[in-house]
Structures are given as C-alpha cells and as structure tokens.
Coordinates of N, CA and C in Angstrom, one line a residue:
I2 N 14.7 7.7 16.8 CA 14.0 7.2 16.1 C 12.5 7.4 15.6
K3 N 12.2 7.8 16.7 CA 11.1 8.9 16.3 C 10.9 10.3 15.6
K4 N 11.9 10.6 16.0 CA 12.3 12.0 15.2 C 12.6 12.2 14.0
Q5 N 13.5 11.2 13.4 CA 13.7 10.7 12.0 C 12.4 10.0 11.5
W6 N 11.6 9.3 11.7 CA 10.8 8.5 11.3 C 9.9 9.7 10.7
E7 N 9.4 10.7 12.1 CA 8.4 12.1 12.1 C 8.9 12.7 10.6
I8 N 10.5 13.1 10.7 CA 10.5 13.9 9.1 C 10.7 13.2 7.9
Y9 N 11.0 11.5 7.9 CA 10.3 11.2 6.4 C 9.1 10.8 6.7
S10 N 8.5 10.6 7.3 CA 7.0 10.7 7.0 C 6.2 12.2 6.4
E11 N 6.9 13.2 6.8 CA 6.4 14.3 6.8 C 7.0 15.1 5.4
R12 N 8.3 14.6 5.1 CA 8.9 14.6 3.6 C 9.0 13.8 2.1
G13 N 8.7 12.3 2.8 CA 8.4 11.2 1.7 C 10.1 11.2 1.6
G14 N 10.2 9.5 0.9 CA 11.8 9.0 0.8 C 12.4 9.1 -0.5
F15 N 11.8 10.9 -1.2 CA 12.9 11.1 -2.8 C 13.6 11.5 -1.7
P16 N 14.9 11.7 -2.2 CA 16.6 12.4 -1.4 C 15.9 13.5 -1.5
E17 N 15.6 14.2 -3.4 CA 15.9 15.8 -2.9 C 14.8 16.3 -2.1
P18 N 13.8 16.0 -2.0 CA 12.6 16.7 -0.9 C 13.0 15.9 0.6
L19 N 13.4 15.1 0.4 CA 13.7 14.6 1.6 C 14.8 16.1 2.5
L20 N 15.2 16.0 1.9 CA 16.4 17.0 2.6 C 15.8 18.2 2.5
M21 N 14.8 18.6 1.8 CA 13.9 20.4 1.9 C 13.5 20.4 3.0
N22 N 13.8 21.6 3.3 CA 13.1 22.3 4.6 C 11.6 23.4 4.1
D23 N 11.7 23.5 2.7 CA 10.7 24.4 2.7 C 9.3 23.3 1.9
T24 N 8.3 23.2 2.9 CA 7.7 22.6 2.5 C 6.6 22.7 0.8
E25 N 6.5 23.7 0.8 CA 5.8 24.3 -0.6 C 6.8 24.3 -1.4
L26 N 8.3 24.0 -1.1 CA 9.3 23.3 -2.3 C 9.3 22.2 -2.8
R27 N 9.3 21.4 -1.2 CA 8.7 20.0 -1.3 C 7.9 19.0 -2.3
N28 N 6.4 19.7 -1.9 CA 5.5 19.8 -2.9 C 5.3 20.4 -4.3
Q29 N 6.3 21.3 -4.5 CA 6.2 21.2 -6.1 C 7.4 20.5 -6.7
W30 N 8.2 20.1 -5.9 CA 9.0 19.3 -6.6 C 8.5 17.1 -6.9
L31 N 7.3 17.0 -5.9 CA 6.9 15.9 -6.1 C 5.8 16.4 -7.2
S32 N 5.3 17.5 -7.4 CA 4.2 17.7 -8.3 C 4.9 17.7 -10.1
D33 N 6.3 18.1 -9.8 CA 6.6 18.2 -10.9 C 6.7 16.4 -11.4
Y34 N 7.7 15.9 -10.5 CA 7.9 14.7 -10.7 C 6.9 14.0 -11.0
K35 N 5.8 14.0 -10.5 CA 4.4 13.1 -11.1 C 4.8 14.0 -12.4
D36 N 4.4 15.4 -13.0 CA 3.9 15.0 -14.0 C 5.0 14.9 -15.4
A37 N 6.4 15.0 -15.0 CA 7.2 14.4 -16.1 C 7.4 13.1 -16.2
L38 N 7.0 12.1 -15.5 CA 6.6 10.8 -15.2 C 5.5 10.7 -16.1
L39 N 4.7 11.0 -16.1 CA 3.0 11.4 -17.0 C 2.9 12.1 -18.1
E40 N 3.6 12.8 -17.9 CA 3.3 13.7 -19.1 C 4.8 13.3 -20.4
R41 N 5.9 12.6 -19.7 CA 6.6 12.8 -20.6 C 7.2 11.3 -21.0
D42 N 7.5 10.2 -19.7 CA 8.4 9.1 -19.8 C 6.7 8.0 -20.2
L43 N 6.1 8.4 -19.8 CA 4.7 8.0 -20.3 C 4.6 7.4 -21.6
K44 N 5.1 8.5 -22.6 CA 4.7 8.1 -23.9 C 6.0 7.4 -24.5
D45 N 6.6 6.7 -23.7 CA 8.2 6.1 -24.3 C 7.9 4.3 -23.8
I46 N 6.9 4.2 -22.8 CA 6.8 2.8 -22.8 C 5.1 2.8 -22.8
T47 N 4.2 3.4 -23.6 CA 2.8 2.9 -24.1 C 2.9 2.9 -25.0
Q48 N 1.7 3.0 -25.8 CA 1.6 3.6 -27.3 C 0.2 4.3 -27.3
S49 N -0.4 4.1 -25.7 CA -2.0 5.1 -25.5 C -1.9 6.4 -26.3
K50 N -2.4 7.0 -26.8 CA -2.3 8.0 -27.1 C -3.3 9.2 -26.3
D51 N -3.9 8.6 -25.4 CA -4.7 9.0 -23.8 C -4.2 9.4 -23.3
I52 N -2.8 10.1 -23.1 CA -2.4 10.3 -21.9 C -3.4 10.7 -20.6
E53 N -4.2 11.7 -20.8 CA -5.3 12.1 -19.7 C -5.7 11.3 -19.2
R54 N -5.8 10.5 -19.9 CA -7.1 9.0 -18.9 C -6.4 8.6 -18.1
I55 N -5.0 8.4 -18.7 CA -4.3 7.3 -18.2 C -3.7 8.3 -16.7
Y56 N -3.6 9.4 -16.6 CA -3.5 10.8 -15.3 C -5.1 10.5 -14.4
A57 N -5.7 10.4 -15.1 CA -7.5 10.4 -14.4 C -7.1 9.2 -13.5
V58 N -6.9 8.0 -14.2 CA -6.6 6.3 -13.7 C -5.6 7.3 -12.3
F59 N -4.6 7.2 -12.6 CA -3.7 7.8 -11.8 C -4.7 8.6 -10.4
E60 N -5.7 9.3 -10.2 CA -5.7 9.9 -9.6 C -7.1 9.2 -8.9
L61 N -7.9 8.6 -9.8 CA -8.9 8.0 -9.2 C -8.4 6.9 -8.7
L62 N -7.5 6.2 -8.7 CA -7.0 5.3 -8.1 C -6.0 5.9 -6.6
S63 N -5.6 7.1 -6.6 CA -4.9 7.9 -5.8 C -5.8 8.0 -4.4
E64 N -7.4 8.3 -5.2 CA -8.6 8.5 -4.3 C -8.7 7.3 -3.2
E65 N -8.6 6.8 -3.9 CA -9.4 4.9 -3.7 C -8.0 4.3 -2.2
V66 N -6.8 5.1 -2.6 CA -6.0 4.2 -2.1 C -6.3 3.3 -0.9
S67 N -6.0 2.2 -0.5 CA -6.1 1.4 0.7 C -7.4 0.1 0.3
S68 N -8.0 1.2 -0.6 CA -9.2 0.2 -0.7 C -9.0 -0.6 -2.4
R69 N -9.9 -1.6 -2.2 CA -10.0 -2.7 -3.1 C -11.0 -1.8 -4.9
Y70 N -9.9 -2.4 -5.7 CA -10.7 -1.3 -6.4 C -11.1 -2.2 -7.9
S71 N -12.4 -1.7 -8.6 CA -12.9 -2.2 -9.5 C -12.2 -1.7 -11.2
L72 N -11.7 -2.7 -11.6 CA -11.4 -2.4 -13.7 C -12.8 -1.8 -14.3
R73 N -14.0 -2.5 -13.9 CA -15.0 -2.5 -14.2 C -15.9 -0.7 -14.1
S74 N -15.6 -1.0 -12.7 CA -16.2 0.8 -12.1 C -15.4 1.7 -12.6
I75 N -14.1 1.5 -12.5 CA -12.5 2.6 -12.9 C -13.3 3.3 -14.6
A76 N -13.6 1.9 -15.2 CA -13.4 2.1 -16.8 C -15.0 2.5 -16.9
N77 N -16.5 2.7 -15.9 CA -17.4 3.2 -16.5 C -17.3 4.3 -16.1
M78 N -16.1 4.7 -15.2 CA -16.7 6.6 -15.3 C -15.6 6.8 -16.2
L79 N -14.5 6.2 -16.8 CA -14.4 7.1 -18.0 C -14.3 6.8 -19.4
H80 N -15.5 6.1 -19.0 CA -16.0 5.7 -20.3 C -15.3 5.1 -21.5
T81 N -14.9 3.3 -21.1 CA -13.5 2.9 -21.7 C -13.8 1.5 -21.4
T82 N -13.2 0.9 -22.0 CA -13.5 -1.0 -21.4 C -12.1 -1.2 -19.7
A83 N -13.0 -1.3 -19.4 CA -11.5 -2.7 -18.5 C -10.7 -3.0 -18.3
V84 N -10.7 -3.3 -20.2 CA -9.3 -4.4 -21.1 C -8.0 -2.8 -20.7
T85 N -9.1 -2.1 -21.3 CA -8.2 -0.7 -21.5 C -7.8 0.1 -20.2
I86 N -8.2 -0.3 -19.2 CA -7.9 0.4 -18.0 C -6.6 -0.8 -17.3
K87 N -7.0 -2.0 -17.8 CA -5.8 -2.7 -16.9 C -4.4 -2.3 -17.4
S88 N -4.6 -1.8 -18.8 CA -3.3 -1.4 -20.0 C -2.7 -0.2 -19.2
D89 N -3.9 0.3 -18.7 CA -3.3 2.0 -18.1 C -2.3 1.9 -16.7
I90 N -3.0 1.0 -15.9 CA -2.8 0.1 -14.4 C -0.9 -0.2 -14.5
A91 N -1.2 -1.3 -15.6 CA 0.3 -1.7 -16.2 C 1.3 -0.8 -16.1
A92 N 1.0 0.8 -17.2 CA 2.0 1.5 -17.3 C 2.3 2.2 -15.9
L93 N 0.9 2.5 -15.5 CA 1.6 3.4 -13.9 C 2.8 2.7 -13.1
K94 N 2.5 1.0 -13.2 CA 3.4 0.2 -12.5 C 5.1 0.4 -13.1
R95 N 5.1 0.4 -14.7 CA 5.8 0.3 -15.4 C 6.7 1.5 -14.9
L96 N 6.2 3.0 -14.9 CA 6.4 4.0 -14.3 C 7.3 4.3 -13.1
L97 N 6.7 2.8 -12.2 CA 7.1 2.9 -10.6 C 6.5 4.0 -9.8
L98 N 5.2 4.6 -10.4 CA 4.4 5.0 -9.4 C 3.6 4.6 -8.3
V99 N 3.2 3.1 -8.6 CA 2.3 2.4 -7.9 C 2.7 0.8 -8.2
F100 N 1.9 0.2 -6.7 CA 2.7 -1.2 -6.9 C 1.5 -1.3 -6.3
E101 N 1.2 -3.1 -6.6 CA -0.2 -3.9 -6.6 C -0.4 -4.9 -5.3
L102 N -1.3 -4.9 -4.5 CA -1.7 -6.1 -3.8 C -2.6 -6.8 -4.2
E103 N -2.2 -8.3 -4.4 CA -3.5 -9.2 -4.8 C -3.8 -9.6 -3.5
S104 N -4.9 -10.9 -3.4 CA -5.4 -11.3 -2.6 C -4.2 -12.3 -2.0
F105 N -4.5 -12.7 -0.5 CA -3.7 -14.1 -0.5 C -4.7 -15.2 -0.4
G106 N -4.0 -16.0 -1.2 CA -4.9 -17.6 -1.6 C -4.8 -18.6 -1.2
T107 N -5.8 -18.8 -0.4 CA -5.8 -20.2 0.1 C -7.0 -20.8 0.1
R108 N -7.0 -22.2 1.3 CA -7.9 -23.3 0.3 C -9.3 -23.0 1.6
L109 N -8.9 -21.9 2.2 CA -10.2 -22.0 3.1 C -11.5 -21.2 2.3
S110 N -12.5 -22.0 3.1 CA -13.9 -21.5 2.0 C -14.1 -20.0 2.3
K111 N -15.0 -19.9 1.2 CA -15.3 -18.5 1.2 C -14.1 -16.9 1.1
S112 N -12.7 -17.9 1.0 CA -12.0 -17.0 0.9 C -11.7 -16.5 -0.9
I113 N -12.7 -15.9 -1.2 CA -12.0 -15.8 -3.2 C -12.3 -14.9 -3.6
R114 N -12.1 -14.1 -2.8 CA -12.2 -12.4 -3.7 C -10.9 -12.5 -4.3
K115 N -11.2 -11.6 -5.3 CA -10.1 -11.4 -6.8 C -9.5 -10.1 -6.8
E116 N -9.9 -9.0 -5.7 CA -9.7 -8.1 -6.4 C -8.4 -7.4 -5.8
K117 N -8.2 -6.3 -6.8 CA -6.5 -6.3 -6.2 C -6.8 -4.6 -5.3
K118 N -5.7 -4.6 -4.7 CA -5.4 -3.3 -3.7 C -4.1 -2.5 -4.5
I119 N -4.4 -1.2 -4.3 CA -3.1 -0.4 -5.3 C -2.6 1.1 -4.4
Y120 N -1.3 0.8 -4.2 CA -0.6 1.7 -3.3 C 0.2 2.7 -4.3
P121 N 0.9 3.7 -4.0 CA 1.8 5.0 -4.5 C 2.8 4.3 -3.7
I122 N 4.1 4.1 -5.1 CA 5.5 3.7 -4.4 C 6.3 4.4 -3.4
D123 N 5.9 6.0 -3.1 CA 6.2 6.8 -1.9 C 5.0 7.3 -1.4
S124 N 4.5 7.1 -0.5 CA 3.2 7.6 0.2 C 3.3 9.7 0.1
S125 N 5.0 9.7 -0.2 CA 4.4 11.5 -0.3 C 3.9 12.1 -1.4
I126 N 3.6 11.4 -3.0 CA 3.2 11.6 -3.8 C 1.2 11.9 -2.8
L127 N 1.0 10.7 -2.1 CA -0.5 11.4 -2.1 C -0.8 12.2 -1.1
K128 N 0.4 13.3 -0.4 CA 0.2 14.9 -0.7 C -0.3 15.8 -1.4
L129 N -0.4 15.3 -2.5 CA -0.6 16.1 -3.9 C -2.3 15.7 -3.9
T130 N -2.6 14.6 -2.9 CA -4.4 14.4 -2.9 C -4.9 14.8 -2.1
N131 N -5.6 16.0 -2.1 CA -6.0 16.0 -0.3 C -6.9 15.5 0.0
A132 N -7.7 14.7 -0.9 CA -8.8 14.1 0.0 C -8.4 12.8 0.3
V133 N -7.0 12.7 0.3 CA -6.6 11.2 0.8 C -5.6 11.7 1.9
Y134 N -4.8 12.6 1.8 CA -4.1 13.5 3.1 C -4.5 13.6 4.0
D135 N -5.9 14.1 3.9 CA -6.9 14.9 4.4 C -7.4 13.8 5.9
N136 N -7.5 12.3 5.2 CA -7.9 11.0 5.5 C -6.8 10.4 6.5
A137 N -6.7 10.7 7.0 CA -5.9 9.9 8.6 C -5.3 8.5 8.0
G138 N -6.4 7.6 8.1 CA -6.1 6.3 8.3 C -5.6 5.5 6.7
P139 N -6.1 5.9 5.8 CA -5.5 5.8 4.2 C -4.5 5.9 4.3
Y140 N -3.7 7.3 4.6 CA -2.8 7.6 4.3 C -1.9 7.1 5.2
F141 N -2.6 6.6 6.1 CA -1.3 6.0 7.9 C -1.3 4.6 7.1
E142 N -2.4 4.1 6.3 CA -2.0 2.7 6.0 C -0.9 2.9 4.3
S143 N -1.1 3.6 3.6 CA 0.1 3.6 2.7 C 1.1 3.8 3.2
E144 N 1.7 4.9 4.4 CA 2.7 4.6 4.7 C 3.6 3.1 5.1
V145 N 2.7 2.1 5.6 CA 3.0 0.9 6.0 C 3.1 0.2 5.2
A146 N 1.7 0.5 4.1 CA 2.2 -0.7 2.8 C 3.1 -0.2 1.8
T147 N 3.9 1.1 2.0 CA 5.3 1.2 1.3 C 6.4 0.9 1.8
S148 N 6.5 1.2 3.1 CA 7.1 0.3 3.9 C 7.7 -1.0 3.8
L149 N 6.8 -1.6 4.0 CA 6.6 -2.8 3.9 C 7.5 -2.8 2.1
N150 N 7.3 -2.7 1.5 CA 7.3 -3.0 -0.4 C 8.5 -2.4 -0.1
K151 N 8.9 -1.8 0.9 CA 10.5 -1.0 0.5 C 11.4 -2.6 0.8
H152 N 11.0 -3.2 2.1 CA 11.6 -4.1 3.4 C 11.4 -5.4 2.1
I153 N 10.4 -5.3 1.2 CA 10.5 -7.1 0.6 C 11.1 -7.0 -0.8
H154 N 12.1 -5.8 -1.2 CA 12.8 -5.6 -2.2 C 13.7 -5.4 -1.7
Y155 N 14.1 -5.2 -0.5 CA 15.5 -5.5 -0.1 C 15.9 -6.5 0.5
F156 N 14.8 -7.3 1.1 CA 14.8 -9.0 1.5 C 14.7 -9.6 0.4
S157 N 14.4 -9.3 -1.0 CA 14.7 -9.9 -2.1 C 16.0 -9.8 -3.0
L158 N 16.5 -8.8 -2.4 CA 18.1 -8.7 -3.8 C 19.1 -9.6 -3.7
G159 N 19.1 -10.1 -4.1 CA 20.0 -11.3 -4.8 C 20.1 -12.5 -4.1
K160 N 18.4 -12.8 -4.3 CA 17.9 -14.2 -3.5 C 17.2 -14.7 -4.5
T161 N 17.3 -16.0 -4.8 CA 16.7 -17.1 -5.4 C 15.0 -16.9 -5.3
Q162 N 15.0 -16.8 -3.8 CA 13.4 -17.0 -3.3 C 13.2 -15.5 -2.6
K163 N 11.9 -15.0 -3.1 CA 11.8 -13.7 -3.3 C 10.5 -13.7 -1.8
A164 N 10.0 -12.8 -1.5 CA 9.5 -11.9 -0.3 C 8.1 -12.0 -1.1
H165 N 7.0 -11.7 -1.2 CA 5.5 -11.4 -1.2 C 5.1 -10.5 0.1
L166 N 4.1 -9.8 -1.1 CA 3.3 -9.0 -0.4 C 1.9 -8.9 -0.9
T167 N 1.0 -9.5 0.2 CA -0.3 -9.5 0.0 C -1.4 -9.2 1.0
Y168 N -3.0 -9.1 1.0 CA -3.5 -8.6 1.8 C -5.1 -10.1 1.9
Y169 N -5.6 -10.0 3.2 CA -6.7 -10.9 2.9 C -7.7 -10.3 3.4
R170 N -9.2 -10.9 2.5 CA -10.8 -10.4 2.7 C -11.1 -11.7 2.5
D171 N -12.4 -11.8 3.1 CA -13.7 -12.8 2.3 C -14.5 -12.8 2.8
Y172 N -15.7 -13.3 2.0 CA -17.1 -13.0 2.0 C -17.2 -12.6 3.4
E173 N -16.5 -13.0 4.5 CA -17.2 -12.8 6.7 C -17.0 -11.6 6.7
H174 N -16.3 -10.7 5.7 CA -16.0 -9.3 5.7 C -14.3 -9.9 6.8
R175 N -14.1 -10.8 6.9 CA -12.9 -10.9 7.3 C -11.6 -10.0 6.6
E176 N -10.8 -9.4 7.5 CA -9.5 -8.7 6.6 C -8.5 -8.4 7.4
V177 N -7.4 -8.8 6.6 CA -6.0 -8.6 7.2 C -5.3 -7.5 6.2
D178 N -4.7 -6.5 6.5 CA -4.1 -5.7 5.5 C -3.3 -5.9 4.8
F179 N -2.5 -6.9 5.5 CA -0.9 -6.9 4.5 C -0.3 -8.6 5.3
L180 N -0.1 -9.3 4.7 CA 0.6 -11.0 4.7 C 2.0 -10.9 4.1
L181 N 3.1 -10.7 5.1 CA 4.0 -10.6 4.5 C 4.3 -12.1 4.6
S182 N 4.9 -12.1 3.4 CA 5.2 -14.4 3.6 C 7.2 -14.1 2.8
Y183 N 8.0 -15.0 3.0 CA 9.0 -15.5 2.7 C 9.6 -16.5 4.1
N184 N 10.6 -17.4 3.4 CA 11.0 -18.7 4.0 C 10.0 -19.7 4.5
K185 N 9.0 -19.8 4.0 CA 7.9 -20.7 4.2 C 6.9 -20.2 5.5
N186 N 7.2 -19.0 5.8 CA 6.3 -18.2 6.7 C 5.8 -17.1 6.7
T187 N 4.7 -17.0 6.8 CA 4.2 -15.7 7.0 C 3.8 -15.0 8.2
F188 N 3.8 -13.4 7.9 CA 3.6 -13.1 8.9 C 2.3 -12.1 8.7
L189 N 0.6 -11.3 9.9 CA 0.0 -10.6 9.8 C 0.1 -9.3 9.9
I190 N -0.3 -8.5 9.5 CA 0.2 -6.9 9.6 C -0.9 -6.2 9.2
E191 N -1.8 -5.8 10.8 CA -3.0 -4.3 10.6 C -2.0 -3.2 10.7
S192 N -3.1 -2.1 9.9 CA -2.7 -0.6 10.2 C -4.0 -0.2 11.1
K193 N -3.3 0.4 12.2 CA -4.3 1.1 13.2 C -4.0 2.4 13.7
L194 N -4.8 3.4 13.3 CA -3.9 4.4 14.0 C -4.4 4.8 15.5
K195 N -5.7 4.1 15.6 CA -5.2 4.2 17.3 C -5.9 2.2 17.3
V196 N -6.0 1.7 18.2 CA -6.1 0.1 18.9 C -7.0 0.2 19.8
K197 N -8.1 -0.1 19.9 CA -9.3 -0.4 20.7 C -9.3 -1.7 21.0
N198 N -9.2 -2.9 20.4 CA -9.2 -4.2 20.5 C -8.3 -5.2 19.7
F199 N -8.1 -6.4 19.7 CA -7.3 -7.3 19.4 C -8.3 -7.9 18.0
S200 N -7.6 -7.4 16.8 CA -8.0 -8.2 15.5 C -8.6 -9.7 15.7
T201 N -10.0 -10.0 15.2 CA -11.0 -11.1 15.4 C -9.9 -11.8 14.3
S202 N -10.1 -10.7 12.7 CA -9.2 -11.4 11.8 C -7.8 -11.9 11.7
I203 N -7.2 -11.4 12.8 CA -5.8 -12.5 13.2 C -6.5 -13.6 13.9
N204 N -6.8 -12.9 14.5 CA -6.9 -14.9 15.3 C -7.5 -16.0 14.6
Y205 N -8.3 -15.3 13.5 CA -9.1 -16.4 12.2 C -7.7 -17.4 11.7
L206 N -7.0 -16.6 10.8 CA -6.1 -16.6 10.0 C -5.0 -17.4 11.0
H207 N -4.4 -17.3 12.3 CA -4.3 -17.9 13.2 C -4.6 -19.3 13.4
E208 N -6.0 -19.2 13.5 CA -6.7 -20.7 14.2 C -6.5 -21.7 13.1
N209 N -6.5 -20.8 11.5 CA -6.5 -21.6 10.1 C -5.5 -22.2 9.8
K210 N -4.2 -21.5 10.7 CA -2.7 -22.4 10.5 C -2.3 -21.3 9.4
I211 N -2.5 -20.1 9.3 CA -1.6 -19.5 8.0 C -0.4 -18.7 8.8
S212 N -0.7 -18.1 10.1 CA 0.1 -18.2 10.4 C 0.8 -18.7 11.9
Q213 N 1.9 -19.0 12.1 CA 2.1 -19.3 13.4 C 2.7 -18.3 14.9
F214 N 3.3 -16.9 14.1 CA 4.0 -15.7 14.7 C 2.6 -14.9 15.4
C215 N 3.2 -14.0 16.2 CA 2.6 -12.6 16.9 C 1.9 -12.1 15.6
G216 N 0.8 -12.0 15.4 CA 0.2 -11.0 14.5 C 0.6 -9.4 14.6
I217 N 0.9 -8.4 13.7 CA 1.2 -7.3 15.0 C 0.8 -6.4 13.9
I218 N 0.3 -5.3 14.7 CA -0.9 -4.3 14.4 C 0.1 -2.8 14.8
V219 N 0.4 -2.0 13.6 CA 1.2 -1.4 13.1 C 0.9 -0.2 13.6
T220 N 0.6 0.7 14.5 CA -0.2 1.8 15.3 C 0.8 3.1 15.0
K221 N 0.0 4.3 15.1 CA 1.1 5.5 15.1 C 1.7 5.7 16.2
D222 N 1.2 5.8 16.9 CA 1.7 6.7 18.4 C 2.0 5.3 19.4
G223 N 1.0 4.6 19.3 CA 1.1 3.5 20.5 C 2.0 3.4 20.6
P224 N 1.8 2.0 22.0 CA 2.9 1.9 22.8 C 3.4 0.3 21.7
Y225 N 4.6 -0.1 22.0 CA 4.7 -1.5 22.0 C 4.5 -2.3 22.7
E226 N 3.6 -3.1 22.9 CA 3.1 -4.3 23.9 C 2.0 -5.2 23.8
R227 N 1.6 -5.8 24.5 CA 1.0 -7.3 23.7 C -0.1 -7.3 24.1
I228 N -1.1 -7.7 23.5 CA -2.9 -7.0 23.5 C -3.6 -8.5 23.4
A229 N -2.6 -9.7 23.4 CA -3.9 -10.6 23.3 C -2.3 -12.0 23.0
E230 N -2.8 -13.0 23.3 CA -1.8 -14.1 23.0 C -0.6 -14.2 21.8
K231 N -1.5 -14.0 20.9 CA -1.0 -13.9 19.6 C -1.0 -12.5 18.7
Q232 N -0.9 -11.3 19.2 CA -1.0 -9.6 19.1 C -0.2 -9.2 19.5
I233 N 0.6 -8.3 18.8 CA 1.1 -6.8 19.8 C 0.8 -5.7 19.1
T234 N 1.1 -5.0 19.4 CA 1.0 -3.5 18.8 C 2.7 -3.0 18.9
V235 N 2.6 -2.1 17.7 CA 4.5 -1.8 17.6 C 3.6 -0.1 16.7
P236 N 4.4 0.7 17.6 CA 4.2 2.1 17.1 C 4.9 2.4 15.4
I237 N 4.6 2.8 14.3 CA 5.4 2.5 13.0 C 6.7 2.8 13.1
H238 N 7.4 4.0 14.1 CA 8.8 4.3 13.7 C 9.3 3.0 13.5
L239 N 9.1 2.2 15.1 CA 9.8 0.9 14.8 C 9.9 0.1 14.1

C-alpha cells in the first residue's frame, strides 16, 4: 500500500499521467491540461474577457495553498475589486480546478473566523508551482485535503445526506486543519510531516463536545500509534 501511495503521490490522480513513467511528460501533460482549462474552457463558462486575470488569481491561490485567503488582498494585488475576485474563484471552481473549505460553524466564543481556504482538485497540479512543491508542509496538507475531498464525494454519491469538509480556527489561534462531518458525527484531522507532540487544538474541540472520536493526525511516514487519550497518528498511505 505504501508503494502504491508513493506512486500516486508522485504522479497525481489524473489517469493519463498516473500511467506515465517519464517525469517530464507528466509535467507537460499537467501544464497542457491546466492551460486548456484556463485558456479554452474558461471562455465557455464565464463572461469575463480578462482571462489573464483569472489565470493570475489561480497562480496566487496556488502559492497560498493551505492558508486562508483574502479577497480584498488578492484584489489589491491585481488592481480590481473583491467582487470580481470572488467571481473569478467561482469560475475556477466550476472548471473543477479548485475547491474551497469554509470555517466550521460553532457556538464557541471567539470562533468567528470567516475566511476560506482553497486547495487544488488534485495536488499534482501544484507541481507546476515550484514555490509550493518545494515547501513540503503545504503540499502535504493539500494531499490530505484532496484525498478527503474525494472521500466525501464518494461517500455522498447517491445519498440524500451529504458529507462536509471544513476547518477550524479561532481568535486564540487554535486551529484544526480538517473537520470531516457526516451522520451527525465529526472527525478532527490534522496533517503534519512530523509529530512532536499531541494537538492542543484537537483537545480543545474534544473538551467542547465537537467530536467524541479520536483525533487523527496524518503524517508522512510516522507510525500508526496512540499519542494521547483521544489522538492517534496515521501515516498517509493508510
């Protein structure tokens, strides 16, 4: 299983590059695929004439993957309005290039952050952005995010009750990367290349009855083990 995951992680989830052994050919395929969506298909789903701006929005979001983004900040960089950037992101979502995570809504005091996080529909697309691919932490988090996103779509297929993927952050800087919710249950999931200690943020949400289950810390190579009363570490290939 680990070997299969390593191949998948290196090549991505698109069938054609997944079967390619040549790294340069894979990267060329991904680049051509991205350009085809942004330069050809984008014109079919949006009335915007500024395709270059939407392309720039995609590049900026890719560089900030795993971080909360600000419409106003992106708008200032591209000398436009937040409403325009919101429309551009909606177009990227309709292209199935990216997906968004909203903050988890709770009644806990001070947990009123409204910013969203955005991830590519397949983490292999980030290989075209060196700033991200070379920064192992955000890239690894995007692998976890895309895997969970595929899971909730598979779980929800043909069902009236849908699964939801969100994140948690509050003004006290407590943060949990992913909250996976379905069947009135919520699972707390964090991604870490290496685990030095248990997560105090997961503990906080357990204490406030957000989740009754063990928090899961997904690691790159670490063992499957219990590190606290309600926290386990799991290597990503499992």
